[in-house]
PDB file of C-alpha atoms in Angstrom:
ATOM      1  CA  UNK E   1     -10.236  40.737-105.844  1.00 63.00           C
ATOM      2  CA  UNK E   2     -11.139  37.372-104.693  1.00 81.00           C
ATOM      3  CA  UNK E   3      -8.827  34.466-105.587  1.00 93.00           C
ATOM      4  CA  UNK E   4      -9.709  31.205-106.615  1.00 96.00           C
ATOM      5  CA  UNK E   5     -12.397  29.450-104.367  1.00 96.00           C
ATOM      6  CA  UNK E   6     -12.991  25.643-103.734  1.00 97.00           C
ATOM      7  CA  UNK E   7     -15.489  23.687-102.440  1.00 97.00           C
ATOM      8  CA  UNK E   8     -15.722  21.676 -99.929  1.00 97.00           C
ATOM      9  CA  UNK E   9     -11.818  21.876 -98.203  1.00 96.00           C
ATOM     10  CA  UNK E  10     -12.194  18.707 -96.870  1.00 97.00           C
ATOM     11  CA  UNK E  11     -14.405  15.123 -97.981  1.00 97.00           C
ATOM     12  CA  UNK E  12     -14.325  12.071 -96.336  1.00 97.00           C
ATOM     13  CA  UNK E  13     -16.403   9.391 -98.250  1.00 97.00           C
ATOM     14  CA  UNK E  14     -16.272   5.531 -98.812  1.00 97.00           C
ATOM     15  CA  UNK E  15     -15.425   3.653-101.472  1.00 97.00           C
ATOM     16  CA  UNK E  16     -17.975   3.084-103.760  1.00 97.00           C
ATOM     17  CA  UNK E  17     -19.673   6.573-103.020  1.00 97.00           C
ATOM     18  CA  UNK E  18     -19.428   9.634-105.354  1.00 97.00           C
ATOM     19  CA  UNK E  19     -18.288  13.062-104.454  1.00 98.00           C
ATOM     20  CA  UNK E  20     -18.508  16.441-106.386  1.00 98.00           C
ATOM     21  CA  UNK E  21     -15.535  19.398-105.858  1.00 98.00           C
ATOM     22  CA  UNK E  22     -16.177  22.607-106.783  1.00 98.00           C
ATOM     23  CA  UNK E  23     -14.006  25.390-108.060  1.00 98.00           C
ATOM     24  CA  UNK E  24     -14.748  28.899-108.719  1.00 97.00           C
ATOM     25  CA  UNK E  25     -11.711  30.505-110.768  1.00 97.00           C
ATOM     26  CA  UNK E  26     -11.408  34.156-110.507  1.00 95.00           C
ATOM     27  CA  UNK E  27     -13.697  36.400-112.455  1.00 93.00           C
ATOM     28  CA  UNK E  28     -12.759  36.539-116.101  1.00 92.00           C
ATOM     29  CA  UNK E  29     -10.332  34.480-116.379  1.00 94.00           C
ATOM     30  CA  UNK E  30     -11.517  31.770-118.980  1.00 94.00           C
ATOM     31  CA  UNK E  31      -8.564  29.036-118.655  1.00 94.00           C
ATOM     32  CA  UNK E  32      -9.522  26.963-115.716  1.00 96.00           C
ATOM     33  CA  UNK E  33      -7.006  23.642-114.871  1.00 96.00           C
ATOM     34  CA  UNK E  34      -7.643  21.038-112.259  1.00 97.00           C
ATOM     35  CA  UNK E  35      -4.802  18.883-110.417  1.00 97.00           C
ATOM     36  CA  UNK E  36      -4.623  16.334-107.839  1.00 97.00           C
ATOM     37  CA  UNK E  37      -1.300  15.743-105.643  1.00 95.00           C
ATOM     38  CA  UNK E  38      -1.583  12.320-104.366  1.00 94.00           C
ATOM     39  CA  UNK E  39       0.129  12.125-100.397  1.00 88.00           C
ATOM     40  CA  UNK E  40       3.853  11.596-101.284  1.00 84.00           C
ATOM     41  CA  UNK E  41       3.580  12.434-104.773  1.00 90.00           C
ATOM     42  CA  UNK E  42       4.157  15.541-107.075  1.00 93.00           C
ATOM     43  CA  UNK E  43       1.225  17.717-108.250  1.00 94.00           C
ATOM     44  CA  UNK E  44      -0.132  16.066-112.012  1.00 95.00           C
ATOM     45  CA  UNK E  45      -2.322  17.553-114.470  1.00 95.00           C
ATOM     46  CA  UNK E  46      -5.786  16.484-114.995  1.00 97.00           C
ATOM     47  CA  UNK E  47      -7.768  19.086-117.810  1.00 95.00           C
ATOM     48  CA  UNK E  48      -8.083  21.920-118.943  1.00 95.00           C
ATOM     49  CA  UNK E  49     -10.744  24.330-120.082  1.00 95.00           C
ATOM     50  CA  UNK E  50     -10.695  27.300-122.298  1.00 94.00           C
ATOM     51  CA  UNK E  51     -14.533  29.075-121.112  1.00 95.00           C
ATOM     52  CA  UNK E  52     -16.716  25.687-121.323  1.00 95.00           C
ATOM     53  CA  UNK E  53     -14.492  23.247-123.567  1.00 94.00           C
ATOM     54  CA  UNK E  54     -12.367  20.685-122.914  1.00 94.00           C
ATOM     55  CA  UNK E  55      -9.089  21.535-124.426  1.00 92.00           C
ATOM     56  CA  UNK E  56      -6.985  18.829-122.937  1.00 93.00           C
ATOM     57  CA  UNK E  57      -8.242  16.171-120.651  1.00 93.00           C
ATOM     58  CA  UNK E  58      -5.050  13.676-121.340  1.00 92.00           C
ATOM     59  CA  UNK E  59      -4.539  13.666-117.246  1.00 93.00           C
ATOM     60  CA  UNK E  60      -8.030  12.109-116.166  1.00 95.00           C
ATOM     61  CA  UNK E  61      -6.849   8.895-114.744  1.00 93.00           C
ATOM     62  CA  UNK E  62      -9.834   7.282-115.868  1.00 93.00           C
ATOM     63  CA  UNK E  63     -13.774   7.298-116.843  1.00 94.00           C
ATOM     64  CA  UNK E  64     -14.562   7.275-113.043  1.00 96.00           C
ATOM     65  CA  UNK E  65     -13.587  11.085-113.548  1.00 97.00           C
ATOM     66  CA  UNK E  66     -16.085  13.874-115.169  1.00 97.00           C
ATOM     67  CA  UNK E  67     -15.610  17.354-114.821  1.00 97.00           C
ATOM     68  CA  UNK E  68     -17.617  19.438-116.307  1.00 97.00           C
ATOM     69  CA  UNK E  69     -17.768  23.924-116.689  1.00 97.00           C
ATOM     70  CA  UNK E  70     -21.071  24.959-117.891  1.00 85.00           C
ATOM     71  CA  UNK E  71     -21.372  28.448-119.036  1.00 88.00           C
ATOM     72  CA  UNK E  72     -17.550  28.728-118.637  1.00 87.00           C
ATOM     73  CA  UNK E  73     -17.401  30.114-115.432  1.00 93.00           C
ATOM     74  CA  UNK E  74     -17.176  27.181-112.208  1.00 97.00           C
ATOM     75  CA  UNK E  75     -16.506  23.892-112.659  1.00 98.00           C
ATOM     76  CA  UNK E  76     -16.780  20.515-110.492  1.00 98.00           C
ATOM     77  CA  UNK E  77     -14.987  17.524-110.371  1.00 98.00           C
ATOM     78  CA  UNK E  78     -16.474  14.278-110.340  1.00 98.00           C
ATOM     79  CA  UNK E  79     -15.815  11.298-108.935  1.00 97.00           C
ATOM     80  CA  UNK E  80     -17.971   8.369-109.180  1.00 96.00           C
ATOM     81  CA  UNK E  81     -17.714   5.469-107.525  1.00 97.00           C
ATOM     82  CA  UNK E  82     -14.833   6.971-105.655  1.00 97.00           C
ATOM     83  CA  UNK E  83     -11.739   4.158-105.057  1.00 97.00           C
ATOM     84  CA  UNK E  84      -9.068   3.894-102.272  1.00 96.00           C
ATOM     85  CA  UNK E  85      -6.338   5.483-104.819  1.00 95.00           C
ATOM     86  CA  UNK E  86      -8.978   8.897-105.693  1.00 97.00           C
ATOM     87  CA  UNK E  87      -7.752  10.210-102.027  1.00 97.00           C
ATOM     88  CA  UNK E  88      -5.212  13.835-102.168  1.00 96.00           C
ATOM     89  CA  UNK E  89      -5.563  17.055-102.833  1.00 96.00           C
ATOM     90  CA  UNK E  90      -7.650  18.070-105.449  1.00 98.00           C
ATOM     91  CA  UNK E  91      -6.108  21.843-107.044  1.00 97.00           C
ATOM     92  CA  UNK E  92      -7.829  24.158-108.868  1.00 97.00           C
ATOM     93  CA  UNK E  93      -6.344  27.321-110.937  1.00 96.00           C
ATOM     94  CA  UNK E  94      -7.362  29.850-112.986  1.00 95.00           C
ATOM     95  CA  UNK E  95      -5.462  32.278-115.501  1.00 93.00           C
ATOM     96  CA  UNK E  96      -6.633  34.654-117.885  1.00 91.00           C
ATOM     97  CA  UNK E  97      -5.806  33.663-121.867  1.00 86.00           C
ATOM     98  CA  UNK E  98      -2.544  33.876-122.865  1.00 79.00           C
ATOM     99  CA  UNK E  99      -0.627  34.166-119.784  1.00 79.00           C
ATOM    100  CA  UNK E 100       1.925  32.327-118.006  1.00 81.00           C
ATOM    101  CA  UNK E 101       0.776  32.368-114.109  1.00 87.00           C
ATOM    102  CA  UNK E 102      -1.841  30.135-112.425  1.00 91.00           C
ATOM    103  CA  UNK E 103      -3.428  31.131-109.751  1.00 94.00           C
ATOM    104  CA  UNK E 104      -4.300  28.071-107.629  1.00 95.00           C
ATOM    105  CA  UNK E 105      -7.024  27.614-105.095  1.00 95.00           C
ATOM    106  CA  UNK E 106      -6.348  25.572-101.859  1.00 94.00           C
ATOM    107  CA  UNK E 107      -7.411  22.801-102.820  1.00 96.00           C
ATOM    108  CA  UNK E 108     -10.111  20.144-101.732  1.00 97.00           C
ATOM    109  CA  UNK E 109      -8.218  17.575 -99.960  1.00 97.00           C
ATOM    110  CA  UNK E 110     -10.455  14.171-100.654  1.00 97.00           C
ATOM    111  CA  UNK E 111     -10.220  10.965 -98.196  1.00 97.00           C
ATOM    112  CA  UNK E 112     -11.509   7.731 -99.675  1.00 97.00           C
ATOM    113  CA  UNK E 113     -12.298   5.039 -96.571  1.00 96.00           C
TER     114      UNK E 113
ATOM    115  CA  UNK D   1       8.046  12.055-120.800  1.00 60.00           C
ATOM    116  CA  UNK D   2       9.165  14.528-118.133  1.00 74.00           C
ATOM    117  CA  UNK D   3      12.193  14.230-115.109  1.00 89.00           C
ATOM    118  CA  UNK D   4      11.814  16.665-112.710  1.00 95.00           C
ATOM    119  CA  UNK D   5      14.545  16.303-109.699  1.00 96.00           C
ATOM    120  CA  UNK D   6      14.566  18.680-106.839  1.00 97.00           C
ATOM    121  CA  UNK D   7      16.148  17.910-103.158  1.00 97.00           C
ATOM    122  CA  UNK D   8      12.997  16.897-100.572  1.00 96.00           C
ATOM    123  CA  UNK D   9      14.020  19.043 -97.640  1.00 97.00           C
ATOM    124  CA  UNK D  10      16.665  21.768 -96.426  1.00 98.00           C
ATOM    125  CA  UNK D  11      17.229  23.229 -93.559  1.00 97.00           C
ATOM    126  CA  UNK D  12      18.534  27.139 -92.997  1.00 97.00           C
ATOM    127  CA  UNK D  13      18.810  29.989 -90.751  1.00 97.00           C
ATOM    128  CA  UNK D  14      16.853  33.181 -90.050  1.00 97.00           C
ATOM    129  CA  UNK D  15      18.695  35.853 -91.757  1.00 97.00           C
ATOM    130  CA  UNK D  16      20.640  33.650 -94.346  1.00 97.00           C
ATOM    131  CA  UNK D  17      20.865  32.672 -97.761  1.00 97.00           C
ATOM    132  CA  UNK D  18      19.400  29.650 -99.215  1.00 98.00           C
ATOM    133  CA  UNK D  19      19.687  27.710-102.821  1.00 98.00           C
ATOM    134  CA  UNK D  20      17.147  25.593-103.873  1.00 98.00           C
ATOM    135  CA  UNK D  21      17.931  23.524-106.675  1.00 98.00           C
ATOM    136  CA  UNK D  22      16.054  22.094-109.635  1.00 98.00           C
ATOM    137  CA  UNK D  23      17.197  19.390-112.786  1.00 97.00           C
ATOM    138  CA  UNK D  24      14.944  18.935-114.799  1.00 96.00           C
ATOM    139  CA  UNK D  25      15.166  16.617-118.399  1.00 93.00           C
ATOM    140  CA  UNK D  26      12.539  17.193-120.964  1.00 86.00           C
ATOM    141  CA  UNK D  27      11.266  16.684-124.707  1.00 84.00           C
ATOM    142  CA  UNK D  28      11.088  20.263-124.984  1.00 86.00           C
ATOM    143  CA  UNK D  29      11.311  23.578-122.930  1.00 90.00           C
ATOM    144  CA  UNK D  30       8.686  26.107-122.870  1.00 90.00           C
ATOM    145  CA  UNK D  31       9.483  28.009-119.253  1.00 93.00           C
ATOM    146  CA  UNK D  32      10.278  27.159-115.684  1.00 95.00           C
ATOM    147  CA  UNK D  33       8.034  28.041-112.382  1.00 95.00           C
ATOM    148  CA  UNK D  34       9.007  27.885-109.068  1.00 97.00           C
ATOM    149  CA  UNK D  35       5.407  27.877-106.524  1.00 96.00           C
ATOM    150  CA  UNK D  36       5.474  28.350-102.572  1.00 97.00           C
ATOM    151  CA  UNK D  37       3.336  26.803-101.061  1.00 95.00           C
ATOM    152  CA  UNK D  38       2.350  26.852 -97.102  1.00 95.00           C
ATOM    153  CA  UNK D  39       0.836  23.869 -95.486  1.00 90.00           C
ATOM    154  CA  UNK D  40      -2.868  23.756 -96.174  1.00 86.00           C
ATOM    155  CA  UNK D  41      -2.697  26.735 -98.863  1.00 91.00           C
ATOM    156  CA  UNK D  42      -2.717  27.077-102.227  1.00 92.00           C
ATOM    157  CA  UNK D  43       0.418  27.454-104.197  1.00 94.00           C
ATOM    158  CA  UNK D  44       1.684  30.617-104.782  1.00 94.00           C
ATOM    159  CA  UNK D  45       3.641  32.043-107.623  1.00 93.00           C
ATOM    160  CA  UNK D  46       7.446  33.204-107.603  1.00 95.00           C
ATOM    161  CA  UNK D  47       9.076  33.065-110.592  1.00 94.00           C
ATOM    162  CA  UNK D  48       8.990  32.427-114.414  1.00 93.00           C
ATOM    163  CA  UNK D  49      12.116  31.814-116.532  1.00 95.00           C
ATOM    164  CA  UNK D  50      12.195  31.102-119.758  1.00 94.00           C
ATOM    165  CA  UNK D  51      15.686  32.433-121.127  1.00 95.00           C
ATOM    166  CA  UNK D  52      19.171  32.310-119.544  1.00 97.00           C
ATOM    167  CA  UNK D  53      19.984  33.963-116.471  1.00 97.00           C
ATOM    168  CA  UNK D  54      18.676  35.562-113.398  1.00 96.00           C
ATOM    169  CA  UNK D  55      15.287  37.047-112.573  1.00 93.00           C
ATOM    170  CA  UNK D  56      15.417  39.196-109.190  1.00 93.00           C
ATOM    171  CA  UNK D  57      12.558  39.989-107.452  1.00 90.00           C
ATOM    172  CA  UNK D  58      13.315  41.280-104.067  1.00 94.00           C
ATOM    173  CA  UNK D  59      14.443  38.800-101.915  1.00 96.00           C
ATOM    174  CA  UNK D  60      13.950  35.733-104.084  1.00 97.00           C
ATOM    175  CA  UNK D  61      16.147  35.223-107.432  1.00 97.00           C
ATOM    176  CA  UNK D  62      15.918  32.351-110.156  1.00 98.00           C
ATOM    177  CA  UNK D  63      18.126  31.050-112.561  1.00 98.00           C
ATOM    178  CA  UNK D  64      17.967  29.159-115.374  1.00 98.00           C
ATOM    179  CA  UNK D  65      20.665  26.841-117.853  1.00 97.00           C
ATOM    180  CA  UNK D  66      18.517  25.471-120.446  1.00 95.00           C
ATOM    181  CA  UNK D  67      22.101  23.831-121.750  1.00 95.00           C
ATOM    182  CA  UNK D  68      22.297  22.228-118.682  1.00 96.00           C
ATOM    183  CA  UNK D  69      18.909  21.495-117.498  1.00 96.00           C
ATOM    184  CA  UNK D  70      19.113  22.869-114.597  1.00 97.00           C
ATOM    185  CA  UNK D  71      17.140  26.079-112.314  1.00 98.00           C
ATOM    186  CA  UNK D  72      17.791  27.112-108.702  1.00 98.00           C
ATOM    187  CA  UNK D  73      15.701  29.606-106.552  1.00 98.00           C
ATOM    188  CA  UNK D  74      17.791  31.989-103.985  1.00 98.00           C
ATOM    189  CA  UNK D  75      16.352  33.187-101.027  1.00 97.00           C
ATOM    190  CA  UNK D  76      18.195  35.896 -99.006  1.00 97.00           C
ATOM    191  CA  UNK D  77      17.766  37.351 -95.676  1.00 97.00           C
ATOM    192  CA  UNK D  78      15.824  34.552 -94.574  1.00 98.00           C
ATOM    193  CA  UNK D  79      12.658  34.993 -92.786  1.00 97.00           C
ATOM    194  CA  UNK D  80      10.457  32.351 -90.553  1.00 97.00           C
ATOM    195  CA  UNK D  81       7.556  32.786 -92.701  1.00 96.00           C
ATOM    196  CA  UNK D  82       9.815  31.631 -95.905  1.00 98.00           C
ATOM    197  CA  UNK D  83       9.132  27.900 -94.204  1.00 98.00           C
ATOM    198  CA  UNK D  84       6.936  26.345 -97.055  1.00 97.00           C
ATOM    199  CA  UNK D  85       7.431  23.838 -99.680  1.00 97.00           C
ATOM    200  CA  UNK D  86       9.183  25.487-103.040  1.00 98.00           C
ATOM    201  CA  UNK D  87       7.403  23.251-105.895  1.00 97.00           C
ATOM    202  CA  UNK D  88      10.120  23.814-109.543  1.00 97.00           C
ATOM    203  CA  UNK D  89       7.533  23.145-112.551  1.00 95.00           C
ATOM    204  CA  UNK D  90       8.529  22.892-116.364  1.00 94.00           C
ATOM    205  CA  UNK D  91       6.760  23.454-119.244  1.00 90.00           C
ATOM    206  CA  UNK D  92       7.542  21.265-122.065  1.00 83.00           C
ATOM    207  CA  UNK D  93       6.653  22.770-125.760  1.00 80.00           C
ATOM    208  CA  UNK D  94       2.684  22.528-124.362  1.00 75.00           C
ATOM    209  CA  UNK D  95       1.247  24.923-121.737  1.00 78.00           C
ATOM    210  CA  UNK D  96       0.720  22.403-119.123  1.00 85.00           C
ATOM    211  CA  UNK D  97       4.004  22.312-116.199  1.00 89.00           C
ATOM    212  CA  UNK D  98       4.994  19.302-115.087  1.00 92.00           C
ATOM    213  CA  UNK D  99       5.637  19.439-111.180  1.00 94.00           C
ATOM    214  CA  UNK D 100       8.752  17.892-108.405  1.00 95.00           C
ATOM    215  CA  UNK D 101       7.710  16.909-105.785  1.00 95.00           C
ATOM    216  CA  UNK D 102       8.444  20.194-103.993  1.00 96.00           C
ATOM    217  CA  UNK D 103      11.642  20.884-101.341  1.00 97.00           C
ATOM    218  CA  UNK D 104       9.770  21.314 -98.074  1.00 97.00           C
ATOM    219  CA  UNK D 105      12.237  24.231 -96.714  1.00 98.00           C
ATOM    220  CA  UNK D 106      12.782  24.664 -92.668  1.00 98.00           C
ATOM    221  CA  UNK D 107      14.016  28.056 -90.998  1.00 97.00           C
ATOM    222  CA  UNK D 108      15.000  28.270 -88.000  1.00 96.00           C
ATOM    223  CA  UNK D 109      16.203  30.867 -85.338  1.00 94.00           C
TER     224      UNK D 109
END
């Protein structure tokens, strides 16, 4: 069974420019969280889907953020204009409802210039 | 808000035991995950507590004290591949963990 895919693994942009990560959670499984680890810092929350709807964005650090999961299966991340402090790792994980594991993809590590 | 405390690096040897510990201080408790994760690779699963006591699973064990706040992963027989980064996470009375910032671990020969 293939685990949870993201894409690109690695972006380099500059400021100002926008960027779009994509994650692919494992089949079926309809909760779908993103993350970001900062360089230093401790992985943080961002959302969380249940299929296609939000059900708790209270970690997107601001409006320059927009993900999005039409038809409840992938989802991408966007960032737009990217700034200096967007740059880490961007995690995505999947789980089916009602369970206690993630499964985490490897993450899209971002570089703002 | 969430306090999760967790030592940044330890050092051990092939073939021995290591304890990896975790404090954590929260509004509520709703489980306790310890991750491994390799440089470059996506966290990985170990361990779920959410009562008292110790889970064994092979070579890795975790405990938990929700009295005292407090969690610690045991690996035994030590292996070079255990080098990673063990990430503690807590759950508060939500669904979403709160992550340390990991304990990078270092085996050597």
């Amino acid at each position: 069974e293939a685990g949870v895919t993201q894409f690109p693994s690695h972006s380099v942009i500059e400021k100002g420019q926008t960027v779009t990560l994509r994650c692919d959670p494992i089949s079926g499984h309809d909760n779908l969280y993103w993350y970001r680890r900062v360089m230093g810092k401790e992985i943080k929350f961002l959302l969380h889907f249940v299929k296609e709807s939000k059900q708790d964005e209270s970690g997107m650090p601001n409006n320059r953020f927009l993900a999005e999961r039409t038809g409840g299966t992938y989802s991408t991340l966007k960032v737009q204009p990217a700034e200096l402090e967007d740059s880490g790792v961007y995690f995505c994980a999947s789980s089916p409802l009602a369970t206690k594991e993630q499964f985490f993809g490897p993450g899209t590590r971002l570089t703002v210039l | 808000g969430q306090n999760i405390d967790q030592p940044t690096e330890m050092t051990a040897t092939e073939g021995a035991i290591v304890q990896i510990n975790c404090t954590y201080q929260t509004s509520g408790f709703n489980g306790l995950f310890w991750y491994q994760q390799h440089a470059g690779e996506a966290p990985t699963f170990l361990s779920y507590n959410v009562l008292d006591g110790l889970e064994e699973k092979g070579r890795f064990s975790s405990f938990l004290s929700r009295s005292k706040g407090y969690s610690y992963l045991l690996l035994k027989e030590l292996q070079m591949k255990d080098s990673a980064s063990y990430l503690c996470a807590v759950r508060d009375l939500g669904y979403i963990p709160t992550f340390g910032r990991g304990t990078s671990l270092i085996v050597h020969p």
